[in-house]
Short mmCIF file of C-alpha atoms in Angstrom, two decimals:
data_model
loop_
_atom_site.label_atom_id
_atom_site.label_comp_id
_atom_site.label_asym_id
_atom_site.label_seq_id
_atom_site.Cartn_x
_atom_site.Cartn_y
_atom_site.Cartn_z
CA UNK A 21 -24.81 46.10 -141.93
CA UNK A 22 -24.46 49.36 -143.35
CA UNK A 23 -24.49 52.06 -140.75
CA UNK A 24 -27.68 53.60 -142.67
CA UNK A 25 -29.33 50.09 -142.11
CA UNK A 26 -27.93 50.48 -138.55
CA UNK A 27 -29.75 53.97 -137.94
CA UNK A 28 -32.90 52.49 -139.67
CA UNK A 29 -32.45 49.44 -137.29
CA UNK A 30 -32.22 51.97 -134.49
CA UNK A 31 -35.53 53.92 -135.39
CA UNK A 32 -37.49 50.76 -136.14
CA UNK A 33 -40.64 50.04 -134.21
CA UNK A 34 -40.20 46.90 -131.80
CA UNK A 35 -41.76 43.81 -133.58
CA UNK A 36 -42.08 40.26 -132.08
CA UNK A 37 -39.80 37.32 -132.59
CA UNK A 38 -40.51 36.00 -135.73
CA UNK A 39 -39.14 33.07 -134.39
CA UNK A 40 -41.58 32.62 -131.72
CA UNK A 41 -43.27 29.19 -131.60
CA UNK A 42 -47.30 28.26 -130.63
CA UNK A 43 -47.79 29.14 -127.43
CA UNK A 44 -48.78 25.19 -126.51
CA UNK A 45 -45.27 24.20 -127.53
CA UNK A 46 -43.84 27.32 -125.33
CA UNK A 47 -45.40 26.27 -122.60
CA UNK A 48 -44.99 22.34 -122.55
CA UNK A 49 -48.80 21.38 -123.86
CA UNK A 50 -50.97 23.53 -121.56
CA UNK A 51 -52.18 25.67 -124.10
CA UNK A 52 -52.54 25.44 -127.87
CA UNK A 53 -54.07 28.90 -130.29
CA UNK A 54 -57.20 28.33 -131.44
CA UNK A 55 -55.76 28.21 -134.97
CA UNK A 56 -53.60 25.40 -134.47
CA UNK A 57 -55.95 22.27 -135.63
CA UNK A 58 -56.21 19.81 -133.29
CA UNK A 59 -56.91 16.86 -135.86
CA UNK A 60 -53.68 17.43 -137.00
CA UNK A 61 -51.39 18.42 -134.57
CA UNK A 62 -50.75 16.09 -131.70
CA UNK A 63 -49.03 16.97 -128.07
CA UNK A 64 -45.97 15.49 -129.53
CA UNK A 65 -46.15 17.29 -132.71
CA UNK A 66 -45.89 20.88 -131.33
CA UNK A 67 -43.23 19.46 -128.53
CA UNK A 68 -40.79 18.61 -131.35
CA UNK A 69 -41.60 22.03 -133.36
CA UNK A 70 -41.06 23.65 -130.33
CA UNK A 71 -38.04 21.53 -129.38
CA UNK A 72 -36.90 21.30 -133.54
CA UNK A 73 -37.15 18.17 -135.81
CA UNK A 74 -34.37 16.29 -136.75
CA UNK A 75 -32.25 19.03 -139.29
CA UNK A 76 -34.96 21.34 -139.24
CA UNK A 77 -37.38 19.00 -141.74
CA UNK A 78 -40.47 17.23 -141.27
CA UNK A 79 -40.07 13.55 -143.10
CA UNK A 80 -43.72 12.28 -142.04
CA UNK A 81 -46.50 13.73 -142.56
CA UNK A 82 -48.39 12.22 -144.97
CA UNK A 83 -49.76 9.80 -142.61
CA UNK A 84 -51.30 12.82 -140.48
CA UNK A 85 -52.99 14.36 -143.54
CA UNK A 86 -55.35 10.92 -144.06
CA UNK A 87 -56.65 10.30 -140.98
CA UNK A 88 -60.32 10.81 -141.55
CA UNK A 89 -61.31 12.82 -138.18
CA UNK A 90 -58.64 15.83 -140.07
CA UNK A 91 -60.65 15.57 -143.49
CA UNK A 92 -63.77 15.41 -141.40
CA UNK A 93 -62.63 18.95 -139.78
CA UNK A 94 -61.72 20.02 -143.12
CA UNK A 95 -64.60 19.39 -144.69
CA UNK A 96 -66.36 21.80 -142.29
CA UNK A 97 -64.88 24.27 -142.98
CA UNK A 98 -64.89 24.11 -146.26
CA UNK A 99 -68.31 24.11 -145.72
CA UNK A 100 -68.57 27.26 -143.69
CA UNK A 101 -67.38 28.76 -146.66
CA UNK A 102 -70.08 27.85 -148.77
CA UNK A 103 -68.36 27.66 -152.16
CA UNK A 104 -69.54 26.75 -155.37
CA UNK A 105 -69.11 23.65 -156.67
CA UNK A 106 -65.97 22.42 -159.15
CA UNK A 107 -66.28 20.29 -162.62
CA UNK A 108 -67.54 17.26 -161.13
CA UNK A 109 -70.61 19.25 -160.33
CA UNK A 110 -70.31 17.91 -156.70
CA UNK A 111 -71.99 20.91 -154.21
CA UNK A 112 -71.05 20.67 -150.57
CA UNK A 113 -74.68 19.86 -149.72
CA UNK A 114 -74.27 16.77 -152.19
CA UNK A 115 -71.37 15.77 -150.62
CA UNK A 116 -72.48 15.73 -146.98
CA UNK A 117 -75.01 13.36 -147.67
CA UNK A 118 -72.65 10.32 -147.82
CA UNK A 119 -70.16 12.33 -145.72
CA UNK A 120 -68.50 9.43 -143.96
CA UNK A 121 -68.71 7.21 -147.11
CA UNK A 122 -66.86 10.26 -148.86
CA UNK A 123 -64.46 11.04 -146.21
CA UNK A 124 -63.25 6.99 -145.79
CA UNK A 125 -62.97 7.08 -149.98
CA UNK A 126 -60.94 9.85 -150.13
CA UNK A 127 -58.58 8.81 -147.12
CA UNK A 128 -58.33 5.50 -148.88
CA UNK A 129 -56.73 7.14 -151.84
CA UNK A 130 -54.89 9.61 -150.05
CA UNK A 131 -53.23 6.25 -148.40
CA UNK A 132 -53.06 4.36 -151.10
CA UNK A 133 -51.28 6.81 -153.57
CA UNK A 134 -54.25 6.85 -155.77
CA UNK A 135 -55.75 10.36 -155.44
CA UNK A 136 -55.55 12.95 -158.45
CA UNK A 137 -56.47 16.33 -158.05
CA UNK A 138 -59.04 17.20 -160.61
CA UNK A 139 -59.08 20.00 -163.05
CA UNK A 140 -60.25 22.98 -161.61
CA UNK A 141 -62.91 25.73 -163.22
CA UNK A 142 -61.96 28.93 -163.84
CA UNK A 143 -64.23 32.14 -164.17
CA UNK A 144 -63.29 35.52 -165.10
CA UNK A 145 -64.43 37.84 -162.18
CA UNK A 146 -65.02 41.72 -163.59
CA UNK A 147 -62.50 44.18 -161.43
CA UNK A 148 -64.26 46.84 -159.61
CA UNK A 149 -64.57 50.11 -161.58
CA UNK A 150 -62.37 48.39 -164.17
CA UNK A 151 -63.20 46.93 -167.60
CA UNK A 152 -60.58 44.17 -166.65
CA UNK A 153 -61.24 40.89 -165.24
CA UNK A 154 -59.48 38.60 -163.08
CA UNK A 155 -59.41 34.55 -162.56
CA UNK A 156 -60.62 32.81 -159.98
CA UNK A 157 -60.08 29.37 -159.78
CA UNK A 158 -62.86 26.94 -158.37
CA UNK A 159 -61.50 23.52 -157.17
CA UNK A 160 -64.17 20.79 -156.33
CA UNK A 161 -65.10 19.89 -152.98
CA UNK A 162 -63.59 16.84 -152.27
CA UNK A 163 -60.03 18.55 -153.51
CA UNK A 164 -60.64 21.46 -151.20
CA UNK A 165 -61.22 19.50 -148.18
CA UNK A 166 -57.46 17.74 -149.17
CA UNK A 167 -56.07 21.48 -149.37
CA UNK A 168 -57.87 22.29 -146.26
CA UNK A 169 -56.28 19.75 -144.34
CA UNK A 170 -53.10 20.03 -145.71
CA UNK A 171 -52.79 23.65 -145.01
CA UNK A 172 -53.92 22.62 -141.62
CA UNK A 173 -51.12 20.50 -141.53
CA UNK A 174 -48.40 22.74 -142.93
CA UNK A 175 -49.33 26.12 -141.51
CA UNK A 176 -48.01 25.94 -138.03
CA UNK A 177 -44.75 24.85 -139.47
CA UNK A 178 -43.82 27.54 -141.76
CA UNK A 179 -45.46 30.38 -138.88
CA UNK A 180 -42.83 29.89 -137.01
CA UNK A 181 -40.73 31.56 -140.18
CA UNK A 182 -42.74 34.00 -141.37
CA UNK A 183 -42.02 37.85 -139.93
CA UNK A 184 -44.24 40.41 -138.10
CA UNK A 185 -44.61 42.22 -141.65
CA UNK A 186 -46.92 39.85 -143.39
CA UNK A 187 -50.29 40.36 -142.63
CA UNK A 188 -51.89 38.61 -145.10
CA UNK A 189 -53.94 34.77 -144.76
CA UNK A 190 -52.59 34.11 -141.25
CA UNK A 191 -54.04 33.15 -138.00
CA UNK A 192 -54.62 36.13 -135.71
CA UNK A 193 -53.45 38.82 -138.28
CA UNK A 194 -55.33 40.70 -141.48
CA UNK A 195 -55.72 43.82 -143.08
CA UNK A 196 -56.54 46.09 -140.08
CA UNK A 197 -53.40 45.18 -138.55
CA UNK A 198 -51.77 46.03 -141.55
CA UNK A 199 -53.07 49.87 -141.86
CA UNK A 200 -52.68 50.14 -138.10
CA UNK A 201 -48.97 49.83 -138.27
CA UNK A 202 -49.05 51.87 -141.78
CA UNK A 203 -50.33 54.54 -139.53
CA UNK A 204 -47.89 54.20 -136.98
CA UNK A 205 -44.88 54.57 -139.36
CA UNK A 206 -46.48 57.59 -141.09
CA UNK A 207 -47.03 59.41 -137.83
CA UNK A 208 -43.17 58.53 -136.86
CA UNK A 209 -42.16 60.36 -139.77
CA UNK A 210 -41.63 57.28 -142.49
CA UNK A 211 -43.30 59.30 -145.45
CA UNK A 212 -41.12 58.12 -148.21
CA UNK A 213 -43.11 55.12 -149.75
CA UNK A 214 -41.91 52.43 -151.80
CA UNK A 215 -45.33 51.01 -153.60
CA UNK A 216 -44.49 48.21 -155.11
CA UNK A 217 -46.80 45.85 -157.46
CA UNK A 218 -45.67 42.61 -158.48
CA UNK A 219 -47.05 41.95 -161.58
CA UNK A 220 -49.58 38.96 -162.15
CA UNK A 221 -47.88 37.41 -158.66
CA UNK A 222 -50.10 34.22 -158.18
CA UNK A 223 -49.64 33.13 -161.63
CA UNK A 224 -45.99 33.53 -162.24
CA UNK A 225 -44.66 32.10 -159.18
CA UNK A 226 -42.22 29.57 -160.36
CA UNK A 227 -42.97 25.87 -159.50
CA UNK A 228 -38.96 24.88 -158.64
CA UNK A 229 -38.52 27.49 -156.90
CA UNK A 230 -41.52 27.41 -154.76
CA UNK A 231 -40.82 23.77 -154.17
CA UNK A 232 -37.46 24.24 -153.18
CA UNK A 233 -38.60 26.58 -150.34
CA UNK A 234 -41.52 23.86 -149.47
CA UNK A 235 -38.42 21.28 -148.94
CA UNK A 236 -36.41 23.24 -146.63
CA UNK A 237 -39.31 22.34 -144.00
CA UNK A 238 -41.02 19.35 -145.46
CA UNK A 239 -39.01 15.93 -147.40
CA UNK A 240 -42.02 13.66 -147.09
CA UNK A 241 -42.06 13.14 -150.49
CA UNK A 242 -46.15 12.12 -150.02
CA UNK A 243 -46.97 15.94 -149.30
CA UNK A 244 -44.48 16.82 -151.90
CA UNK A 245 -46.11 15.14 -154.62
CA UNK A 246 -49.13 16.35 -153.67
CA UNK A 247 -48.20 19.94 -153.87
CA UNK A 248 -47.12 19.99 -157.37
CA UNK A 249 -50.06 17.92 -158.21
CA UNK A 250 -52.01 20.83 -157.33
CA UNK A 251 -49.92 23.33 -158.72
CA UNK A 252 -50.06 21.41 -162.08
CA UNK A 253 -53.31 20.60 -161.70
CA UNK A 254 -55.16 21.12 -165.53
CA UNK A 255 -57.32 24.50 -165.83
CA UNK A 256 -60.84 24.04 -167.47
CA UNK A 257 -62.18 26.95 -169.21
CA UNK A 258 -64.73 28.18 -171.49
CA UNK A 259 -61.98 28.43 -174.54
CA UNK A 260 -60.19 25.34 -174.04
CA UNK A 261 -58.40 23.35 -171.43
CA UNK A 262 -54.76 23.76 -170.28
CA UNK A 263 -51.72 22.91 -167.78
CA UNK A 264 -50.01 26.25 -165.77
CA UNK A 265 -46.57 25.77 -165.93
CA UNK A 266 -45.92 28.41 -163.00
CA UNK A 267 -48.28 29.97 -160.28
CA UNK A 268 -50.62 29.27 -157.87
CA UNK A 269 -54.53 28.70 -158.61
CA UNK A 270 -56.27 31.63 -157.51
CA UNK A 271 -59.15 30.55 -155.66
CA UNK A 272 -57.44 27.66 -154.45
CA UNK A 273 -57.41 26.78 -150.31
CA UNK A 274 -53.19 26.12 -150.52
CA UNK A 275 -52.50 28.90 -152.91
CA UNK A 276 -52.01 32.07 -149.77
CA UNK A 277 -49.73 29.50 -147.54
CA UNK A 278 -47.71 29.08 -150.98
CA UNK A 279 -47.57 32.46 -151.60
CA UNK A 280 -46.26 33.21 -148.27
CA UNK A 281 -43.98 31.18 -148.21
CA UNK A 282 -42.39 31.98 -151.93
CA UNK A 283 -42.24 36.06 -150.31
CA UNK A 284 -40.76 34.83 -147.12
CA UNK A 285 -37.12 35.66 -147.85
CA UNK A 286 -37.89 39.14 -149.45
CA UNK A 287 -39.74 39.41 -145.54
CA UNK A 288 -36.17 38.58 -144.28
CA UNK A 289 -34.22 40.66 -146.23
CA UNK A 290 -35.94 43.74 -146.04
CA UNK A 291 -36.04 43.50 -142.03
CA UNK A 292 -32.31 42.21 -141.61
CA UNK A 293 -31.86 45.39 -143.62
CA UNK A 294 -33.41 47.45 -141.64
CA UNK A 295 -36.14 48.47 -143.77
CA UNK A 296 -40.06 48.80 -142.49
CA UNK A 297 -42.01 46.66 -145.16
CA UNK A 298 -45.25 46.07 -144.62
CA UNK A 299 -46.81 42.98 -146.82
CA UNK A 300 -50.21 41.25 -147.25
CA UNK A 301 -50.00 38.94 -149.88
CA UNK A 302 -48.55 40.71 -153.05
CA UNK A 303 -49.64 43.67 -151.93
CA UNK A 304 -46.87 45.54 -149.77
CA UNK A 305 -45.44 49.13 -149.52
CA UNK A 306 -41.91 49.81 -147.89
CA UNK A 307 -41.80 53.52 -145.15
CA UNK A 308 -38.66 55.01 -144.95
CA UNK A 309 -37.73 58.93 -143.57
CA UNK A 310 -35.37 59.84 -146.50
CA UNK A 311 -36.35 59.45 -150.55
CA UNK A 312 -32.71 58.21 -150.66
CA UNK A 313 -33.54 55.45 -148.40
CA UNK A 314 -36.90 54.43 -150.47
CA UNK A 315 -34.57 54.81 -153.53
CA UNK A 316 -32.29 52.12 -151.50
CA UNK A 317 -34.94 49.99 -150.72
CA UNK A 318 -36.55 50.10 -154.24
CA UNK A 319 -33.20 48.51 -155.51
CA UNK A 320 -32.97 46.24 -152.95
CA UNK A 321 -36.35 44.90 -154.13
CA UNK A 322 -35.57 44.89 -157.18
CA UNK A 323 -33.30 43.20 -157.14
CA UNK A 324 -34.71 40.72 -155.16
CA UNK A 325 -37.56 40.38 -157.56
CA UNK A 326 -35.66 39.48 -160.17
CA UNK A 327 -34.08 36.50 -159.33
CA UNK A 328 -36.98 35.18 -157.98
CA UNK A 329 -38.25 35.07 -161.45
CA UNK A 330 -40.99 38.22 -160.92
CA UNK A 331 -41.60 41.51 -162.41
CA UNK A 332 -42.30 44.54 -161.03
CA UNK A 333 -45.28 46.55 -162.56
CA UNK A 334 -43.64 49.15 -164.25
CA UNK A 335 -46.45 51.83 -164.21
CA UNK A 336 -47.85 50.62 -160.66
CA UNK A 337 -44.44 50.72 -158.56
CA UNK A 338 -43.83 54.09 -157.82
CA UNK A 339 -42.11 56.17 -155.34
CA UNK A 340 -44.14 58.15 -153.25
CA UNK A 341 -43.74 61.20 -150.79
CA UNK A 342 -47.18 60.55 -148.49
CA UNK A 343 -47.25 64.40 -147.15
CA UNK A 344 -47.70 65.45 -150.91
CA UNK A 345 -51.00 65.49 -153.32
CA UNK A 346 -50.78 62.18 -155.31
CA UNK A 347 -50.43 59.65 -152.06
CA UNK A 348 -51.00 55.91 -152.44
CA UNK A 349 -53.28 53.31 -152.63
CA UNK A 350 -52.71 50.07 -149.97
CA UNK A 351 -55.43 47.65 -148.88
CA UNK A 352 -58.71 49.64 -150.26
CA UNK A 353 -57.65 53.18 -148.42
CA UNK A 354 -55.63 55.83 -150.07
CA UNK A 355 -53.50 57.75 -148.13
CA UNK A 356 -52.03 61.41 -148.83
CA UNK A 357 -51.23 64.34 -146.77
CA UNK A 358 -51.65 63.15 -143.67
CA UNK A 359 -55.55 61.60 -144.17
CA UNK A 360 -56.75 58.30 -145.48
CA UNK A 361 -60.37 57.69 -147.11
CA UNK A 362 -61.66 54.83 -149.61
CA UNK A 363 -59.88 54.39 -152.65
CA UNK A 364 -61.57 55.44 -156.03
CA UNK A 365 -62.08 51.40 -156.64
CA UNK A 366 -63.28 50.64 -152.73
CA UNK A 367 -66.09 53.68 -153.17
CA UNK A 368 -67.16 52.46 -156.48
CA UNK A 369 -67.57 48.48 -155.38
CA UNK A 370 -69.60 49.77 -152.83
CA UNK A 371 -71.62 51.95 -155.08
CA UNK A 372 -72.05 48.58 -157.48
CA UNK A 373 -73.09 46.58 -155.04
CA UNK A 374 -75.88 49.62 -153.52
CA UNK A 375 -76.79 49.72 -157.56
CA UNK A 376 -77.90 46.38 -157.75
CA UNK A 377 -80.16 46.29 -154.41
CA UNK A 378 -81.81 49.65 -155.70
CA UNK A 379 -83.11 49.61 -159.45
CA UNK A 380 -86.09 51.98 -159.48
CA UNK A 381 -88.14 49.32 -161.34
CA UNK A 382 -87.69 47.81 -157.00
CA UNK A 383 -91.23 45.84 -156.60
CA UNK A 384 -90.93 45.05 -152.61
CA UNK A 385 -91.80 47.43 -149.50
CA UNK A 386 -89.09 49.86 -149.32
CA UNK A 387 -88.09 48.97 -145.57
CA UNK A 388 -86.84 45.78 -146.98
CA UNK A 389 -85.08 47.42 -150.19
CA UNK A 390 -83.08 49.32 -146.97
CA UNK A 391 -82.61 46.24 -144.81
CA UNK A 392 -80.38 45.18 -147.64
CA UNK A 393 -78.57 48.06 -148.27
CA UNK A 394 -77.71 48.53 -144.50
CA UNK A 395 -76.25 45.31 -144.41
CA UNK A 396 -73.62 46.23 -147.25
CA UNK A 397 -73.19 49.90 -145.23
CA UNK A 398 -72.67 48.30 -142.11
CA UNK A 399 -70.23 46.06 -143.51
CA UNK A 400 -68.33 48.66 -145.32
CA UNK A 401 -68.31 51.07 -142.55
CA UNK A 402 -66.74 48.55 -140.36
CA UNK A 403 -63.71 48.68 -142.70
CA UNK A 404 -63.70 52.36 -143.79
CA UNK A 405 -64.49 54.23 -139.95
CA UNK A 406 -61.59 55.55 -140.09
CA UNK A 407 -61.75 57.57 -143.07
CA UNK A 408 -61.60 61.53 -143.38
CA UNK A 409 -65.10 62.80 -142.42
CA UNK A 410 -65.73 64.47 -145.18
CA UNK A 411 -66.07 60.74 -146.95
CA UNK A 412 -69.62 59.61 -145.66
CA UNK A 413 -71.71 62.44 -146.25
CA UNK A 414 -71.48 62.09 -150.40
CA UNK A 415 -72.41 58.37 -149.91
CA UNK A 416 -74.94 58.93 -147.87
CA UNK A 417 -76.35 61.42 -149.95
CA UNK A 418 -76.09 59.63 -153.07
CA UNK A 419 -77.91 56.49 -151.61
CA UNK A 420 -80.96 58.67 -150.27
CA UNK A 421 -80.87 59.88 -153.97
CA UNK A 422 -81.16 55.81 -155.39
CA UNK A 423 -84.05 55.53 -152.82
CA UNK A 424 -86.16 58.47 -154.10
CA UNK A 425 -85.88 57.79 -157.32
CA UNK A 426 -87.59 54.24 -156.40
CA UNK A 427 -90.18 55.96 -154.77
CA UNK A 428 -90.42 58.53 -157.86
CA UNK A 429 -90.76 55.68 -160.22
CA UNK A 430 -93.56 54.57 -158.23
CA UNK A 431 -95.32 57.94 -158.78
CA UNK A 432 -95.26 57.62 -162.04
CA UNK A 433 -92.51 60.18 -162.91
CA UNK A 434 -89.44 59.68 -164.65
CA UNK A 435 -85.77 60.36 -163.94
CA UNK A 436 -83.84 60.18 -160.36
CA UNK A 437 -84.77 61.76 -157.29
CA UNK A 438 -84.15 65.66 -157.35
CA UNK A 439 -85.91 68.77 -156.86
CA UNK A 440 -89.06 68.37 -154.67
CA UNK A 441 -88.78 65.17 -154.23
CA UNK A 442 -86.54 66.09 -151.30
CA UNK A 443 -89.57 67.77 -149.69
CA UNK A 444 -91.81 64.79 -149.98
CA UNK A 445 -89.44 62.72 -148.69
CA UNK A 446 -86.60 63.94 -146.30
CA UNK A 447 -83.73 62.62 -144.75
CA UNK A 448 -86.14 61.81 -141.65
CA UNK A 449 -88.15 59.87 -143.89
CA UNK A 450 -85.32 57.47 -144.51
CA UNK A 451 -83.95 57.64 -141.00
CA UNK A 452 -87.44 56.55 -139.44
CA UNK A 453 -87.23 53.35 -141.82
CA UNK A 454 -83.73 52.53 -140.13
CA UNK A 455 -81.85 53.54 -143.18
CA UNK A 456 -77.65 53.23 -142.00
CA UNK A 457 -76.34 56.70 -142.40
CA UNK A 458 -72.50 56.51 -142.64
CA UNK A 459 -72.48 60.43 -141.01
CA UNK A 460 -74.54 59.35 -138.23
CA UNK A 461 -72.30 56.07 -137.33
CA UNK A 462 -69.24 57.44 -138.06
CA UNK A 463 -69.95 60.81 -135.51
CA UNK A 464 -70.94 58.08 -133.00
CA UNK A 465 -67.54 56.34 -133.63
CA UNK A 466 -65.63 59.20 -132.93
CA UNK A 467 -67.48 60.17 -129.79
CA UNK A 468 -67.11 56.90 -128.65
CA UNK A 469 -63.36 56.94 -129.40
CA UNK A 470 -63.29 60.27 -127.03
CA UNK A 471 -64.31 58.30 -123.76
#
């Protein structure tokens, strides 16, 4: 190691093993994380992945994934989810109905080396604020509950190789975590800022290559097969029908464990080099003190990147100084100077989603009109409490607005609420109806953050 990477090593927050095992394997079976599943993993099980499998790879595990008390477990969660349902038309209500009948079919197949994915439905979802769309792919329900279960099986094995700096789809971490230690670095003085976008990530992940780091851990060639078979699995859409020959289907239950695993190395290198990446999912932005280390770790990416058969986004990677006006955007906030608030596209989803529950043409009582809006607010505020101040009082504003101009409809007059109409109905007159005002929570917040 160079000694810059050595002085970055130096300065770098302490992180966890990323080696470190379940804690039931650690500590010889009297404990297990609630996010290990027990249908799947046995006592014996986490002994030998604490203890290590024979050359570091799992050769049997497709006789774990059909046993029909794991696709029973699966299957509720799938259902907790409450997705739609795929081509076969099948809801999850439907399927419940002859649940074990369903559950002993598709273990039978599963066993028998007869199951076949089936094509999966794709819908373009509109981008927030964008005229752009995106895909999201909608598997049916008896091939989720197989990707359910599978991941259920194959999670806890590839944990114990993923790093402290992905946050993204894993047990006991998300996006909070994430912007917490963003915050961190920034205050330590890490201001240079490598944002990076990998361009069109989860469908250009090549299949090989993927597979290759799926068989470093896993040679049953049963779970194998079944992999691809979902990565190959046929797309059904409005123009036409067709095979992906790289990627992973957005949408589907596997796809963020693949993902993960395919950026694992990148993970690796950029910590063995000393560098403080912070990744969830494709989304990830390097902090470093100097712009010639960013510059360093750019290339290092880069480079990284290409052999791994991705692109960078040309116009979204960017080097960034955070103490300066332009900032960056990571994980809905935007961060410049020294404060964070909502991102341009987090502020207008919100503001599509407040549109919709308040047209003025709005024919029901107006305290449930607001019972639906504060359950969006109190939602987004959850996320977005730590913003500057000065972010909530526009909002709120501008949803008081939306309401008079219901009850101004219903007077007969046209146009949105203004003038007067802030006389005949004040901000008391909203706050007596239990409207959420963001101002009001988010002053509580920070009192309550004083104690």
């Amino acid at each position: 190691m160079s000694q810059g990477s050595s002085d970055k090593e130096k300065n770098k927050p302490d992180r966890k093993d990323p080696q470190a095992v379940p804690e039931r394997a650690r500590r010889g079976g009297e404990t297990q994380p609630s996010w290990i599943e027990p249908n799947a993993w046995t006592d014996s099980m986490l002994k030998a992945l604490s203890n290590g499998v024979k050359g570091g790879k799992w050769y049997s595990l497709m006789d774990k994934l059909y046993r029909v008390k794991l696709l029973r477990s699966a299957f509720y969660k799938v259902k907790d989810n409450n997705g739609a349902a795929g081509v076969d038309h099948v809801t999850v209500d439907h399927y419940e109905k002859d649940l074990e009948e369903n559950l002993q079919k598709l273990s039978k197949e599963l066993q028998e080396d007869t199951y076949s994915p089936r094509p999966i439905k794709r819908k373009w979802i509109p981008k927030p604020g964008r005229s752009e769309k995106r895909p999201l792919g909608i598997p049916t329900v008896r091939d989720r509950i197989v990707q359910t279960a599978l991941k259920d099986l194959l999670e806890p094995i590839f944990e114990r190789e993923f790093t402290d700096n992905s946050y993204g789809f894993r047990p006991n971490r998300g996006a909070k975590d994430a912007l917490r230690e963003l915050q961190n670095l920034l205050s330590e003085g890490y201001i240079y800022v490598v944002d990076a976008d990998i361009r069109s990530y989860f469908d250009n992940i090549p299949h090989d290559l993927l597979m290759e780091r799926v068989e470093k851990r896993v040679t049953d060639n049963g779970i194998l097969s079944l992999i691809r078979s979902f990565l190959e699995v046929e797309i059904m859409e409005e123009t036409g029908n067709w095979t992906p020959e790289g990627g992973t289907p957005q949408g589907a239950v596997i796809s963020p464990l693949l993902a993960n695993i395919y950026l694992n190395p990148l993970d690796h290198l950029m910590e063995d080099k000393g560098f403080n990446m912070i990744r969830y999912a494709d989304d990830f932005v390097v902090l470093c003190r100097t712009k010639e280390e960013a510059r360093e770790a750019l290339k290092v990416i880069n480079d990284w990147i290409k052999k791994a058969g991705l692109k960078l986004h040309p116009d979204k990677t960017k080097l960034v100084d955070a103490t300066k006006r332009g900032g960056f955007d990571f994980l809905g906030y935007h961060f410049e100077r020294g404060y964070k608030w909502p991102r341009k596209k987090s502020e207008q989803k919100l503001k599509d989603s407040i549109r919709n529950k308040t047209p003025r043409t709005y024919g029901d009582n107006l305290e449930k009109c607001i019972s639906g809006i504060n359950k969006t607010l109190e939602g987004w505020f959850e996320y977005f409490k730590h913003s500057h101040y000065t972010t909530f009082g526009p909002i709120d504003k501008w949803i008081r607005m939306r309401l008079r101009s219901i009850l101004r409809k219903r007077m007969g007059n046209k146009g949105r609420g203004r003038g007067r109409d802030h006389q005949r109905w004040p901000n008391s007159y909203f706050h007596k109806r239990g409207l959420f005002f963001l101002v009001e929570a988010h002053r509580k917040e920070l009192e309550s953050s004083k104690r």
